Coordinates of C-alpha atoms in Angstrom, one line a residue:
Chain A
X150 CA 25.4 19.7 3.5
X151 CA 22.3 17.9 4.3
X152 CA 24.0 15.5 6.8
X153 CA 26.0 18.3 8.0
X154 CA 22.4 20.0 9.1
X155 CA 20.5 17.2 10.3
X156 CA 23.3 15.6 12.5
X157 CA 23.5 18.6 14.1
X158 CA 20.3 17.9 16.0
X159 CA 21.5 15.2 17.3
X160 CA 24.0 16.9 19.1
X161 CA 22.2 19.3 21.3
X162 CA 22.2 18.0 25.0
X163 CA 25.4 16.0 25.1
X164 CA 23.7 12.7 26.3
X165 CA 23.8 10.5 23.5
X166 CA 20.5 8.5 23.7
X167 CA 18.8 11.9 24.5
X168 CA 20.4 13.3 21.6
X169 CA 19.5 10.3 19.5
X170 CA 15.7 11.1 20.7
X171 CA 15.8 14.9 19.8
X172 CA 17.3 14.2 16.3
X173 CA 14.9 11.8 15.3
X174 CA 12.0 13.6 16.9
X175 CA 13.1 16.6 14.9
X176 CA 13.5 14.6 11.9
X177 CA 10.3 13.2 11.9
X178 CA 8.8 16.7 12.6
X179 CA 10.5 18.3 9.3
X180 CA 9.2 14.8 7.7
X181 CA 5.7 15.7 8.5
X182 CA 5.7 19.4 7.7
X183 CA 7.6 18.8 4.0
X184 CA 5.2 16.1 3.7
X185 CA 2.1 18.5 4.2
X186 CA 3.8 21.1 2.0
X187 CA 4.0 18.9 -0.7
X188 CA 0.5 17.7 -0.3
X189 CA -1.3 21.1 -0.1
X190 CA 0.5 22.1 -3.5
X191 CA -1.2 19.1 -5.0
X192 CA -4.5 19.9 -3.4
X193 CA -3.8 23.7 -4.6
X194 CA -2.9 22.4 -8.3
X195 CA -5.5 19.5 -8.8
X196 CA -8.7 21.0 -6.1
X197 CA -10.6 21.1 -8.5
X198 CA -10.2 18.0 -9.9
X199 CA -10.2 16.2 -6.5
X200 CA -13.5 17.6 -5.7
X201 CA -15.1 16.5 -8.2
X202 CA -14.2 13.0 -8.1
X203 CA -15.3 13.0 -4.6
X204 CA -18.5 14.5 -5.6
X205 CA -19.8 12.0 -8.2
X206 CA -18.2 8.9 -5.9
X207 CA -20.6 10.0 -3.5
X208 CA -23.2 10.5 -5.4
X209 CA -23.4 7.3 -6.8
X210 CA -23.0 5.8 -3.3
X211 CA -26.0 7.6 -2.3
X212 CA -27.7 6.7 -5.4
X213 CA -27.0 2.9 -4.4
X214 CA -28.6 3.1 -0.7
X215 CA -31.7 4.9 -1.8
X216 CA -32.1 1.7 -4.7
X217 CA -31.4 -0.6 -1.2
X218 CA -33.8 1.4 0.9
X219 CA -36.7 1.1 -2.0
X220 CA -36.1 -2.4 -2.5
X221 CA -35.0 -2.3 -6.3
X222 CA -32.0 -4.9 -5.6
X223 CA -31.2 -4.8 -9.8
X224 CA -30.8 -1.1 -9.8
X225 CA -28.9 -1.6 -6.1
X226 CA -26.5 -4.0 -7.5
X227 CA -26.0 -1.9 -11.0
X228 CA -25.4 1.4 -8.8
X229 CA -23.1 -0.3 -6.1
X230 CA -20.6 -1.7 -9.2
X231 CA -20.8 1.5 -10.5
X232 CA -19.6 3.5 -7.8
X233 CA -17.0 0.4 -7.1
X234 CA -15.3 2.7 -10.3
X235 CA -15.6 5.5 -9.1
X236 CA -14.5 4.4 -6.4
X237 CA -11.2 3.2 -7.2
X238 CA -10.5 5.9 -9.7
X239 CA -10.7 8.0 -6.5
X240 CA -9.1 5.3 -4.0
X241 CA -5.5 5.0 -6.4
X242 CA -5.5 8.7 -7.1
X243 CA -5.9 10.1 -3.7
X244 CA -2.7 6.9 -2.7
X245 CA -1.4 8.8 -4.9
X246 CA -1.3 12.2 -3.1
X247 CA -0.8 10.6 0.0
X248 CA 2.7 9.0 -1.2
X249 CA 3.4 12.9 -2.2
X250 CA 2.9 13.7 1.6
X251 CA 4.7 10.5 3.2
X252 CA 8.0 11.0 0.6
X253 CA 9.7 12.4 3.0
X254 CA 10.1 9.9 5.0
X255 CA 12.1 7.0 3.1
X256 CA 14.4 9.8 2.5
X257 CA 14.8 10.3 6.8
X258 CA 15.2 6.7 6.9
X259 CA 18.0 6.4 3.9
X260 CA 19.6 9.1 5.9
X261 CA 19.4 7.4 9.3
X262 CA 20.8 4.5 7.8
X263 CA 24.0 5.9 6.9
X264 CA 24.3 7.3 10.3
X265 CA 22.6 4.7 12.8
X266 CA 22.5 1.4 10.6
X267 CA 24.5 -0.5 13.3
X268 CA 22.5 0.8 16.4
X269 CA 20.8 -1.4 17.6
X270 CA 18.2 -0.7 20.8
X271 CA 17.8 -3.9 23.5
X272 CA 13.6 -4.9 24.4
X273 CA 12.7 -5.6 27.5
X274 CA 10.1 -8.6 27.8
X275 CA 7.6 -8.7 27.0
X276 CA 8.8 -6.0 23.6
X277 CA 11.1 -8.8 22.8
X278 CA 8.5 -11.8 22.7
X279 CA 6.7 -9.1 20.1
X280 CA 9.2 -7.7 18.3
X281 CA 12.2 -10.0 18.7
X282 CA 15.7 -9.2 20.8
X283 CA 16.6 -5.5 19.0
X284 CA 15.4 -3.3 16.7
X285 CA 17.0 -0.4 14.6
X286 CA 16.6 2.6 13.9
X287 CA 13.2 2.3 12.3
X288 CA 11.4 1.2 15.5
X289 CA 12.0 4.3 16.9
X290 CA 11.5 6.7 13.8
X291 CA 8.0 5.8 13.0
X292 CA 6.6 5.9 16.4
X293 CA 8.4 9.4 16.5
X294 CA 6.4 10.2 13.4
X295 CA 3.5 9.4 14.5
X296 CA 3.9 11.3 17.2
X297 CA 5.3 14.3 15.0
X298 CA 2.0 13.9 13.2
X299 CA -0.1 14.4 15.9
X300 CA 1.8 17.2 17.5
X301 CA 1.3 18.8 14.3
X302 CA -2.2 18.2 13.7
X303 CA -3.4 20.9 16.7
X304 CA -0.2 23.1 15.7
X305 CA -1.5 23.3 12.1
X306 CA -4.8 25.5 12.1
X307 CA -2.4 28.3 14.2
X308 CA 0.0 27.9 11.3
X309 CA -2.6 28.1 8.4
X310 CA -4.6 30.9 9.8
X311 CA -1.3 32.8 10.9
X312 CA 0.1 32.4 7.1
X313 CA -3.2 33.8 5.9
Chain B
X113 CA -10.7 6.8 16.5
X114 CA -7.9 4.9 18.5
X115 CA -11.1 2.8 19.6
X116 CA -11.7 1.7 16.1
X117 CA -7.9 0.5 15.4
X118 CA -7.8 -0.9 19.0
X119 CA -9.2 -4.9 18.0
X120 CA -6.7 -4.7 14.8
X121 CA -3.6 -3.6 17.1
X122 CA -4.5 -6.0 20.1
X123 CA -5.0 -9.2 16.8
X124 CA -1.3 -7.4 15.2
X125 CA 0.4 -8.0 18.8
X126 CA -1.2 -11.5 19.4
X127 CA -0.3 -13.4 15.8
X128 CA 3.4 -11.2 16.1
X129 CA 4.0 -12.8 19.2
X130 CA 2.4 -16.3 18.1
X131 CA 4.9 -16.1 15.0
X132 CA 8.2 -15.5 17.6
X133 CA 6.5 -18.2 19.6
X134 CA 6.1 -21.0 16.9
X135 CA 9.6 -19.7 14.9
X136 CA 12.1 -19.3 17.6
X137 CA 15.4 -17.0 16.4
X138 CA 17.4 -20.0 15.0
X139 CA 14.4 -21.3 13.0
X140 CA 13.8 -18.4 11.1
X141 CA 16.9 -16.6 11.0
X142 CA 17.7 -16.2 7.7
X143 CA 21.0 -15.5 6.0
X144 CA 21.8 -11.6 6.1
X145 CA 23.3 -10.1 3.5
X146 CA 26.8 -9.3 4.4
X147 CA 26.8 -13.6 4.8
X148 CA 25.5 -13.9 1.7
X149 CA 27.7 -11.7 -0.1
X150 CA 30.7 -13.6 1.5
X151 CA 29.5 -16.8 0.2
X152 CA 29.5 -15.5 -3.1
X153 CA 32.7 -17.1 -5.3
X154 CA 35.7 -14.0 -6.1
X155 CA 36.1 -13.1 -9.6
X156 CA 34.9 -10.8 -12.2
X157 CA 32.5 -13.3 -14.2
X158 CA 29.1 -13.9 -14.4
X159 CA 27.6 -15.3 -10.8
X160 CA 31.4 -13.9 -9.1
X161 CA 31.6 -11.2 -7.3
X162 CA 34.8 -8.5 -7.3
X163 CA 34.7 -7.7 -3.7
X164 CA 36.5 -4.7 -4.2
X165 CA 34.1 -3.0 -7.1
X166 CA 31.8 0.2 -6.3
X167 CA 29.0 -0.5 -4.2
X168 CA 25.7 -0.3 -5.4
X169 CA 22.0 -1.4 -4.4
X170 CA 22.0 -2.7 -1.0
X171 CA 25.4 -1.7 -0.6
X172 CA 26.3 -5.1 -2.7
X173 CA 29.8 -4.6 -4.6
X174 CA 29.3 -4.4 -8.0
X175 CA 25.6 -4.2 -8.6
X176 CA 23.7 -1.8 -10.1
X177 CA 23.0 1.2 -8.7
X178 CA 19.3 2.1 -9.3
X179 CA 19.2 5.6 -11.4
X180 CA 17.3 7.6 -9.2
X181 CA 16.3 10.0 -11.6
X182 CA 14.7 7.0 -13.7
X183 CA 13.4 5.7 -10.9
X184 CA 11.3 9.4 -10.5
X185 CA 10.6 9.5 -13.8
X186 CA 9.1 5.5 -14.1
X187 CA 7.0 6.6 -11.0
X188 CA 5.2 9.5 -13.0
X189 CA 4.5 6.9 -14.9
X190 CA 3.1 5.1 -12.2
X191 CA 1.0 7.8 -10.7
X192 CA -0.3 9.3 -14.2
X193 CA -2.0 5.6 -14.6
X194 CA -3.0 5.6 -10.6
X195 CA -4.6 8.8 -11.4
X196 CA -6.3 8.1 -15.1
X197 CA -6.7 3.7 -15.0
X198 CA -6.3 2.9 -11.2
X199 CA -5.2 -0.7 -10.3
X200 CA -2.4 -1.2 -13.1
X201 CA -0.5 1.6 -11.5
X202 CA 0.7 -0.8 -8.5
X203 CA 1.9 -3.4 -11.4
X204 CA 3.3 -0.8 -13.2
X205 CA 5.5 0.1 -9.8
X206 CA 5.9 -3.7 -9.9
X207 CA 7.4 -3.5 -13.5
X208 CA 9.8 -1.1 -12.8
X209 CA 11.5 -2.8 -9.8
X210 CA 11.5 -6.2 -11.2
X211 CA 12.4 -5.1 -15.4
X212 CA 13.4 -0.8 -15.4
X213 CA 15.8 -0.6 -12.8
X214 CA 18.2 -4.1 -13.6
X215 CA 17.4 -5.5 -10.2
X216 CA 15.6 -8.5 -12.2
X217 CA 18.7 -9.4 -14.2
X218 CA 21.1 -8.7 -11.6
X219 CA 19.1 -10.7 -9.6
X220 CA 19.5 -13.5 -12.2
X221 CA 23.3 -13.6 -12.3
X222 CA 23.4 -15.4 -8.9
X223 CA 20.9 -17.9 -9.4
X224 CA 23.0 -21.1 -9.2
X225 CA 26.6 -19.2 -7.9
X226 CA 24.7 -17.3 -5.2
X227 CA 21.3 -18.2 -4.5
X228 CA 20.7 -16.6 -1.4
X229 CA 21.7 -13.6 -3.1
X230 CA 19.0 -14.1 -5.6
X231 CA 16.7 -14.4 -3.1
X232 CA 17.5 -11.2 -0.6
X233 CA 17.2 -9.2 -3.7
X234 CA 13.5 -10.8 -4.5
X235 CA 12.6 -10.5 -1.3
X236 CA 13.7 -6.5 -1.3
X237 CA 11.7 -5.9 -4.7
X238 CA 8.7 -7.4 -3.1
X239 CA 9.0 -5.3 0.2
X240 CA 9.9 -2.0 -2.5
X241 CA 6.7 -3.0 -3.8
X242 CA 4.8 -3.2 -0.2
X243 CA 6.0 0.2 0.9
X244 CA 4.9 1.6 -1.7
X245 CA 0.9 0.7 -1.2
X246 CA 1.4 0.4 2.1
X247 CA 2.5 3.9 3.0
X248 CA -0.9 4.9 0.2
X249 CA -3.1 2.5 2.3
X250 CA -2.1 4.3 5.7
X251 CA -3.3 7.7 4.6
X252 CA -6.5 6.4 2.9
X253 CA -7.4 4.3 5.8
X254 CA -7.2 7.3 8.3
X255 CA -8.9 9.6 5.6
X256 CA -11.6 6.5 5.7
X257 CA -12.2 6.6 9.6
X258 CA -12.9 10.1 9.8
X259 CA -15.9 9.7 7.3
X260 CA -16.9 6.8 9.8
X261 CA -16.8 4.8 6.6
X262 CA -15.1 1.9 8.5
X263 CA -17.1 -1.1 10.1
X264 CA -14.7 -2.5 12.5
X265 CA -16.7 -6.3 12.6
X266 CA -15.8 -6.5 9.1
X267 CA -12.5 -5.4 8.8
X268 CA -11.8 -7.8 12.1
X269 CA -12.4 -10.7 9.9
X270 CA -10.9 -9.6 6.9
X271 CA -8.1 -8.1 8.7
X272 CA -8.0 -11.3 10.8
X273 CA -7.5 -13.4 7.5
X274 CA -5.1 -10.9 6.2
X275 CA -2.9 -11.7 9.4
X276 CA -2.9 -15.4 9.1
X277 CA -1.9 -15.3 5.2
X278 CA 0.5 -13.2 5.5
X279 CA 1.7 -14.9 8.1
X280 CA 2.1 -17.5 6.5
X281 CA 3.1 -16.0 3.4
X282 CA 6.2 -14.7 5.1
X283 CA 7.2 -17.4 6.9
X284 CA 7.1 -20.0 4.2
X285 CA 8.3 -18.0 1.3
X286 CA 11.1 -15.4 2.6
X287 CA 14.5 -16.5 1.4
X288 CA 13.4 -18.8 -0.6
X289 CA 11.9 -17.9 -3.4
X290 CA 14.0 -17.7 -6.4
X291 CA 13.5 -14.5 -8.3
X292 CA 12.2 -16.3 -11.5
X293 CA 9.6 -18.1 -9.6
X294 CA 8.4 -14.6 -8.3
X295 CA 8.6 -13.0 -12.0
X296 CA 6.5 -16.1 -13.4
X297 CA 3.7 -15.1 -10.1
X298 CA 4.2 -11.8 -10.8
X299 CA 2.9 -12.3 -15.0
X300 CA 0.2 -14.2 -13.7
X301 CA -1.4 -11.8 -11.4
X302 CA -0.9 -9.6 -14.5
X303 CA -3.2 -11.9 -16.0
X304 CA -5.8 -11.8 -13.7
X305 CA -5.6 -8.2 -13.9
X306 CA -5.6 -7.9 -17.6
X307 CA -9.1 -10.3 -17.3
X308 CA -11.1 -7.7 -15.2
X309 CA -10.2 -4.8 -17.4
X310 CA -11.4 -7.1 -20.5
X311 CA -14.4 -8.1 -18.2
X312 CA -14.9 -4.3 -18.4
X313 CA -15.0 -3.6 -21.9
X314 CA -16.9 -7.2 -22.6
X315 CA -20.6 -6.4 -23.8
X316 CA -21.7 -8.1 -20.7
X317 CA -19.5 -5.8 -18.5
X318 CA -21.0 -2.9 -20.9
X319 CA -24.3 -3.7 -19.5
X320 CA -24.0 -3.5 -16.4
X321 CA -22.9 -0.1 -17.0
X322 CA -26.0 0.9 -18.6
X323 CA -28.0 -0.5 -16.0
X324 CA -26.5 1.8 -13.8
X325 CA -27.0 4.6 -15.7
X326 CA -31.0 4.4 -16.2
X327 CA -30.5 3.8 -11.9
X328 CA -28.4 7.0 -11.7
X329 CA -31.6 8.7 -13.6
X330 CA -34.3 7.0 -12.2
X331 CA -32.8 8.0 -8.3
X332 CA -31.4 11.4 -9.1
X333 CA -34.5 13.4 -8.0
X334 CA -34.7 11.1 -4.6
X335 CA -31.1 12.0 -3.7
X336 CA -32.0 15.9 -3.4
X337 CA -34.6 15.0 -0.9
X338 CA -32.5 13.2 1.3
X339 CA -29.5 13.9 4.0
X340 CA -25.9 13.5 3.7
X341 CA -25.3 9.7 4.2
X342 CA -21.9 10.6 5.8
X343 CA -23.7 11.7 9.0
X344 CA -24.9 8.6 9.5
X345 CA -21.8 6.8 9.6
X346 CA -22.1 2.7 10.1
X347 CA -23.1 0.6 12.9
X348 CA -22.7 -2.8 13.8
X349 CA -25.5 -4.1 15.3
X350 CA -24.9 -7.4 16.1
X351 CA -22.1 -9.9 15.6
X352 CA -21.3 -13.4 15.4
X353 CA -19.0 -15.7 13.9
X354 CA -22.3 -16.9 11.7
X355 CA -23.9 -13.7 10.5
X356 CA -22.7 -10.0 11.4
X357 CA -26.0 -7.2 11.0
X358 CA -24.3 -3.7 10.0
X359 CA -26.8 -0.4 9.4
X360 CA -26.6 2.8 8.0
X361 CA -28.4 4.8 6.7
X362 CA -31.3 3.6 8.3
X363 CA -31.0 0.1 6.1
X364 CA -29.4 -3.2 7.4
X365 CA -26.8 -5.1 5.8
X366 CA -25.6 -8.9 6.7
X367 CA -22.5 -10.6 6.3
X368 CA -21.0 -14.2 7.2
X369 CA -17.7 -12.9 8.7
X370 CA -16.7 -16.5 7.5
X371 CA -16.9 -15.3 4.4
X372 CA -14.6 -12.6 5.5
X373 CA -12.1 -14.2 6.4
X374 CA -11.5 -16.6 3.2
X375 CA -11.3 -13.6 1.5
X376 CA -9.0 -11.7 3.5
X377 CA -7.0 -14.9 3.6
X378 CA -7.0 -15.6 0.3
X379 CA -6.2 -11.8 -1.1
X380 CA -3.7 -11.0 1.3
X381 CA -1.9 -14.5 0.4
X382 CA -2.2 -13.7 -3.1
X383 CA -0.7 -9.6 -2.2
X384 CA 1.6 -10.6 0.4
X385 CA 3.0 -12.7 -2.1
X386 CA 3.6 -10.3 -4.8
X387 CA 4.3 -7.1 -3.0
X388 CA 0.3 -5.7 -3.8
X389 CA -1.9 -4.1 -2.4
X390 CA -4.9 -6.2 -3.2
X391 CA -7.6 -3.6 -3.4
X392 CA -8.7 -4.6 -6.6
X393 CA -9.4 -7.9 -5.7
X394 CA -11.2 -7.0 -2.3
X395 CA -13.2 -4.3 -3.7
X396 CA -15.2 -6.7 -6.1
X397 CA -15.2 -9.4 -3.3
X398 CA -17.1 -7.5 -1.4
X399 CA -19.5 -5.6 -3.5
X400 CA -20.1 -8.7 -5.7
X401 CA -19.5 -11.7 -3.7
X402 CA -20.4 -10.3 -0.2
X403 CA -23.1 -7.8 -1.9
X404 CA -21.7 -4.9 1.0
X405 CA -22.6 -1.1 -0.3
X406 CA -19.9 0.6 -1.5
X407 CA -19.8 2.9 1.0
X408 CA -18.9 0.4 3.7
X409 CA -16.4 -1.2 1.0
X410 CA -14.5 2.0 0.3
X411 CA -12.7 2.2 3.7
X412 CA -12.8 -1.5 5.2
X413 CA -10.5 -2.3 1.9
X414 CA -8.2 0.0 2.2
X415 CA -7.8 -0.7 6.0
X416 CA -7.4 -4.5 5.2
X417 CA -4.8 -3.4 2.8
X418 CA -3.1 -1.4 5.4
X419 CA -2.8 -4.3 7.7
X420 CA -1.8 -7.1 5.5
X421 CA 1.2 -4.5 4.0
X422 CA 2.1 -3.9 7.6
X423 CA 2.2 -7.4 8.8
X424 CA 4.0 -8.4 5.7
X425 CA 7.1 -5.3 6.0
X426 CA 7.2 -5.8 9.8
X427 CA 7.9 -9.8 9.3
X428 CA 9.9 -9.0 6.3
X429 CA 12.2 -6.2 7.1
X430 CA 12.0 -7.0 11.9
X431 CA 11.7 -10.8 11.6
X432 CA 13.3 -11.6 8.4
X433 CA 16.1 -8.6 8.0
X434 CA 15.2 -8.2 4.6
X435 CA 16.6 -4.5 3.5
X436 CA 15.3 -2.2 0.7
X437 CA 16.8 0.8 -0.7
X438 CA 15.0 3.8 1.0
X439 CA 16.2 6.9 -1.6
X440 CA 14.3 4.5 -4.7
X441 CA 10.9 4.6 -2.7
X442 CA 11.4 8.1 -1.9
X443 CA 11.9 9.0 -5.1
X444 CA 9.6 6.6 -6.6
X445 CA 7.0 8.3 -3.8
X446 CA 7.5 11.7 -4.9
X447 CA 6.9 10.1 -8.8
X448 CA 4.2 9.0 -8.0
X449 CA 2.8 11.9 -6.7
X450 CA 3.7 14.1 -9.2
X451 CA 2.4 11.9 -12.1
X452 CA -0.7 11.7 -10.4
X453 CA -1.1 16.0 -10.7
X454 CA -0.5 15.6 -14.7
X455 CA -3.1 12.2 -15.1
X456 CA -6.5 14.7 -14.6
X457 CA -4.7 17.3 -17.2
X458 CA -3.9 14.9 -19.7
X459 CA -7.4 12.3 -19.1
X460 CA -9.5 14.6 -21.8
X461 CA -7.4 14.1 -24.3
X462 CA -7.4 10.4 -24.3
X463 CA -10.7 8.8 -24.4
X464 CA -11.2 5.9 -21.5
X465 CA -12.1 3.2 -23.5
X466 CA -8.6 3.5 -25.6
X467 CA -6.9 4.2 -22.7
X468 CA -8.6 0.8 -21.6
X469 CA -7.4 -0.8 -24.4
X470 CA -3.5 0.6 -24.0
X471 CA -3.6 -1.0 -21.0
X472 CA -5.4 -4.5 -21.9
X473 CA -2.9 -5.0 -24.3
X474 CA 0.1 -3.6 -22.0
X475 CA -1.5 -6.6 -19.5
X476 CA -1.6 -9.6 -21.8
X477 CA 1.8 -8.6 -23.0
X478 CA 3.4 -7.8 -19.5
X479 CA 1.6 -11.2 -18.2
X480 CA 3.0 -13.6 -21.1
X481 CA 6.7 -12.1 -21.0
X482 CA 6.9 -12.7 -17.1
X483 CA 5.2 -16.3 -17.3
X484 CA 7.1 -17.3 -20.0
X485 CA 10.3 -15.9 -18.6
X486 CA 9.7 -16.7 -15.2
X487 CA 8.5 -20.2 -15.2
X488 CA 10.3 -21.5 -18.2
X489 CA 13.0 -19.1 -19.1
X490 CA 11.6 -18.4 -22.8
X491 CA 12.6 -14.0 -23.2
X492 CA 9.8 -12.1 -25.4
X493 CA 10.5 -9.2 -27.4

């Protein structure tokens, strides 16, 4: 059913490497909006939490750099290891809300593999010196994404506001 | 912002196209899989290979097909101890490629029939492992930017050392190293992990605790006074290869970008290796070691992270045609996530320090089982 829906995006001009360009282009777009769905119902679940993590990981940076500024280096050094916790309480737990918003994406690329494993694009110099004679179907996903990403970055606030 | 990533992308292009350069397509081609699977004897015993059984992961006949829905469920796991411990939560992931999902012992099988087979499949549990932080590392790193936390001269160097290790990393270990060899690295880095959380607990690590608390007092009244540090951002104001000035904040900071780039050589060696991430070994390197202030730490980190787990997949999977099994690490990605919404609900019913102590003794047990196995074949309960 899935396959059934997605390859039909690749089938809407009848020039196959054009094709191949919208498909993945609107792959990587559903990629990015799932993605951001999934990560705003974290954000609406665990806010709270979230916040005030951030909070108290700043606050004991800011704590740190006032010690530095009045020359205390003891209370520097105590204050700068203890915001390295908070820190990385923070740092693991917001990688892990970001793998929430990039899921989608190994699942596009399992996908494509079934479908485009054996395609196989030809570099021109100097592409080829960089990233050897062909690539796959990856090199020209993730660029897509990014570019999906972007696009959807200025789309988004007319989304949000038009939801609300 | 592209201004910032501009020195890391122009360095990324330059060392690619030095490693085509130096390791021309016959030098470093290394055996795909559909060759190695046709090297691999006929028959239906152990180290054999029944061409004609179900394909599983990788599309090899015969193996095991990872159980997605275990593979979800390991990654809450995963992201309940990212959310409530941190660090462990990447060796956790680590566990579950290399023990949960059979990979390991499958792996095993072909050690003296098949060992390229062996190998492919250690090199795909240690790019498994680099997706997984590396896709984390991507969002933090952008997240980073916009809070101008990042100070570009010093994640130059440190990327610039993450580059050449991995680099080299790649290049001298893909294909051949034996999955046992990677298990007994794997148990050791467990080790070293297990020794900062005991650190932690230690007396001495409990001081330094307390220290920080009478500071958190004795500057809580100054903070109120003061402006949001964020606006400030950071700014490098001069660089060399001998001493690199940073400010913010109005204070200045030095660093020997030599200094830099050891670490970043040495860390990303040690990640690239492994399949981690690294952070917890450049966080302290920088706050302790290089005496940086958090703040700058925070996102320089992550972003050297980000480049050493790019480097490492793009030679791995463009240069080295290493495969991984893409519906695991989605599933694994969406475990991860939602393990990571249960952690804060379930943290205030388990006091740190015991779950501290869980975990110490999950580390010395996961490190000796791995070492032992790994490096001289001895199985633990």
């Amino acid at each position: 059913m899935i396959d059934r829906i997605l390859i039909f995006f690749y089938k809407t001009t009848g020039f196959p490497l054009l094709d191949y360009f919208v498909g993945t282009f609107i792959l990587a777009f559903l990629c990015v909006i799932v993605g951001d769905v999934i990560f705003l119902i974290g954000k609406k679940i665990n806010g709270k939490y979230i916040k005030k993590m951030t909070t108290e990981m700043k606050k004991k940076e800011e704590l740190s750099i006032i010690a530095y500024q009045r020359g205390d280096k003891a209370g520097y050094k105590a204050l700068n290891k203890d915001a390295t916790n908070a820190w990385g309480k923070n740092f693991f737990t917001m990688a892990a809300y970001s793998a929430g918003m990039l899921s989608p994406l190994p699942f596009a690329l399992g996908w494509m593999h079934t479908r485009f494993s054996d395609v196989e694009f030809l570099l021109a110099y100097p592409l080829s010196l960089i990233f050897g004679e062909t690539v796959g179907y990856t090199f020209t996903f993730i660029p897509l994404y990014i570019l999906s990403r972007i696009i959807f970055k200025y789309i988004r606030p007319y989304i949000l506001k038009n939801l609300k | 912002m592209i201004k910032k990533f501009l020195p890391f992308i122009v360095v990324f292009l330059l060392i690619s196209s030095f490693s085509i350069i130096l390791f021309d397509n016959a030098a470093y081609a290394q055996i795909s899989l559909e060759e190695a699977i046709s090297n691999i004897p006929a028959g239906s015993e152990k180290g054999e290979m029944d061409q004609s059984a179900k394909k599983g992961f990788l599309g090899i006949p015969g193996a095991p097909s990872p159980n997605l829905m275990i593979g979800f469920l390991w990654a809450i796991w995963v992201g309940w101890i990212f959310s409530t411990v941190g660090a462990f939560g990447g060796i956790m992931a680590g566990v579950g490629h290399i023990s949960i999902f059979g990979l390991g012992d499958y792996a095993k099988t072909f050690k003296t029939s098949a060992p390229e087979l062996n190998k492919l499949v250690t090199d795909s549990i240690r790019v498994s492992n680099q997706w997984l932080v590396g896709l984390s590392a991507l969002v933090s790193s952008i997240s980073y930017t916009k809070q101008k936390r990042l100070v570009s001269s010093l994640g130059l160097f440190l990327g610039l050392g993450a580059l050449f290790a991995t680099f080299l990393v790649v290049f001298t270990t893909a294909g051949k190293v034996k999955f046992s060899q990677y298990q007994g690295f794997f148990g050791l880095i467990v080790f070293i992990i297990g020794g900062f959380m005991i650190y932690e607990q230690s007396p001495r690590g409990q001081r330094s605790k307390k220290e920080a608390q009478a500071a958190v007092k004795s500057f809580e009244k100054t903070i109120k006074d003061k402006k949001n540090i964020e606006d400030q951002g950071v700014k490098t104001l001069k660089w060399n290869i001998i001493k690199t000035e940073i400010s913010f904040f109005g204070q200045k900071f030095t660093f020997s970008p030599v200094w830099a780039f050891v670490g970043g050589f040495f860390i990303s060696a040690i990640a690239s290796f492994i399949g981690v991430g690294g952070g917890f070994l450049y966080v302290p390197f920088l706050t302790s070691i290089v005496g940086l202030p958090m703040f700058v730490v925070a996102g320089t980190s992550a972003l050297s992270v980000l480049i050493g787990m790019t480097f490492s997949i793009f030679n791995f999977m463009a240069l080295k045609g290493v495969i991984v099994y893409w519906p695991l690490i989605g599933v694994e990605l969406l475990g991860v996530f939602a393990g990571s919404l249960i952690g804060p609900r379930t943290a205030k019913y388990i006091p740190n320090r015991v779950l501290k102590g869980i975990f110490i003794v999950l580390a010395v047990y996961l490190g000796f089982r791995y070492t032992l196995k790994g490096f001289f074949g001895i199985t633990l309960l």
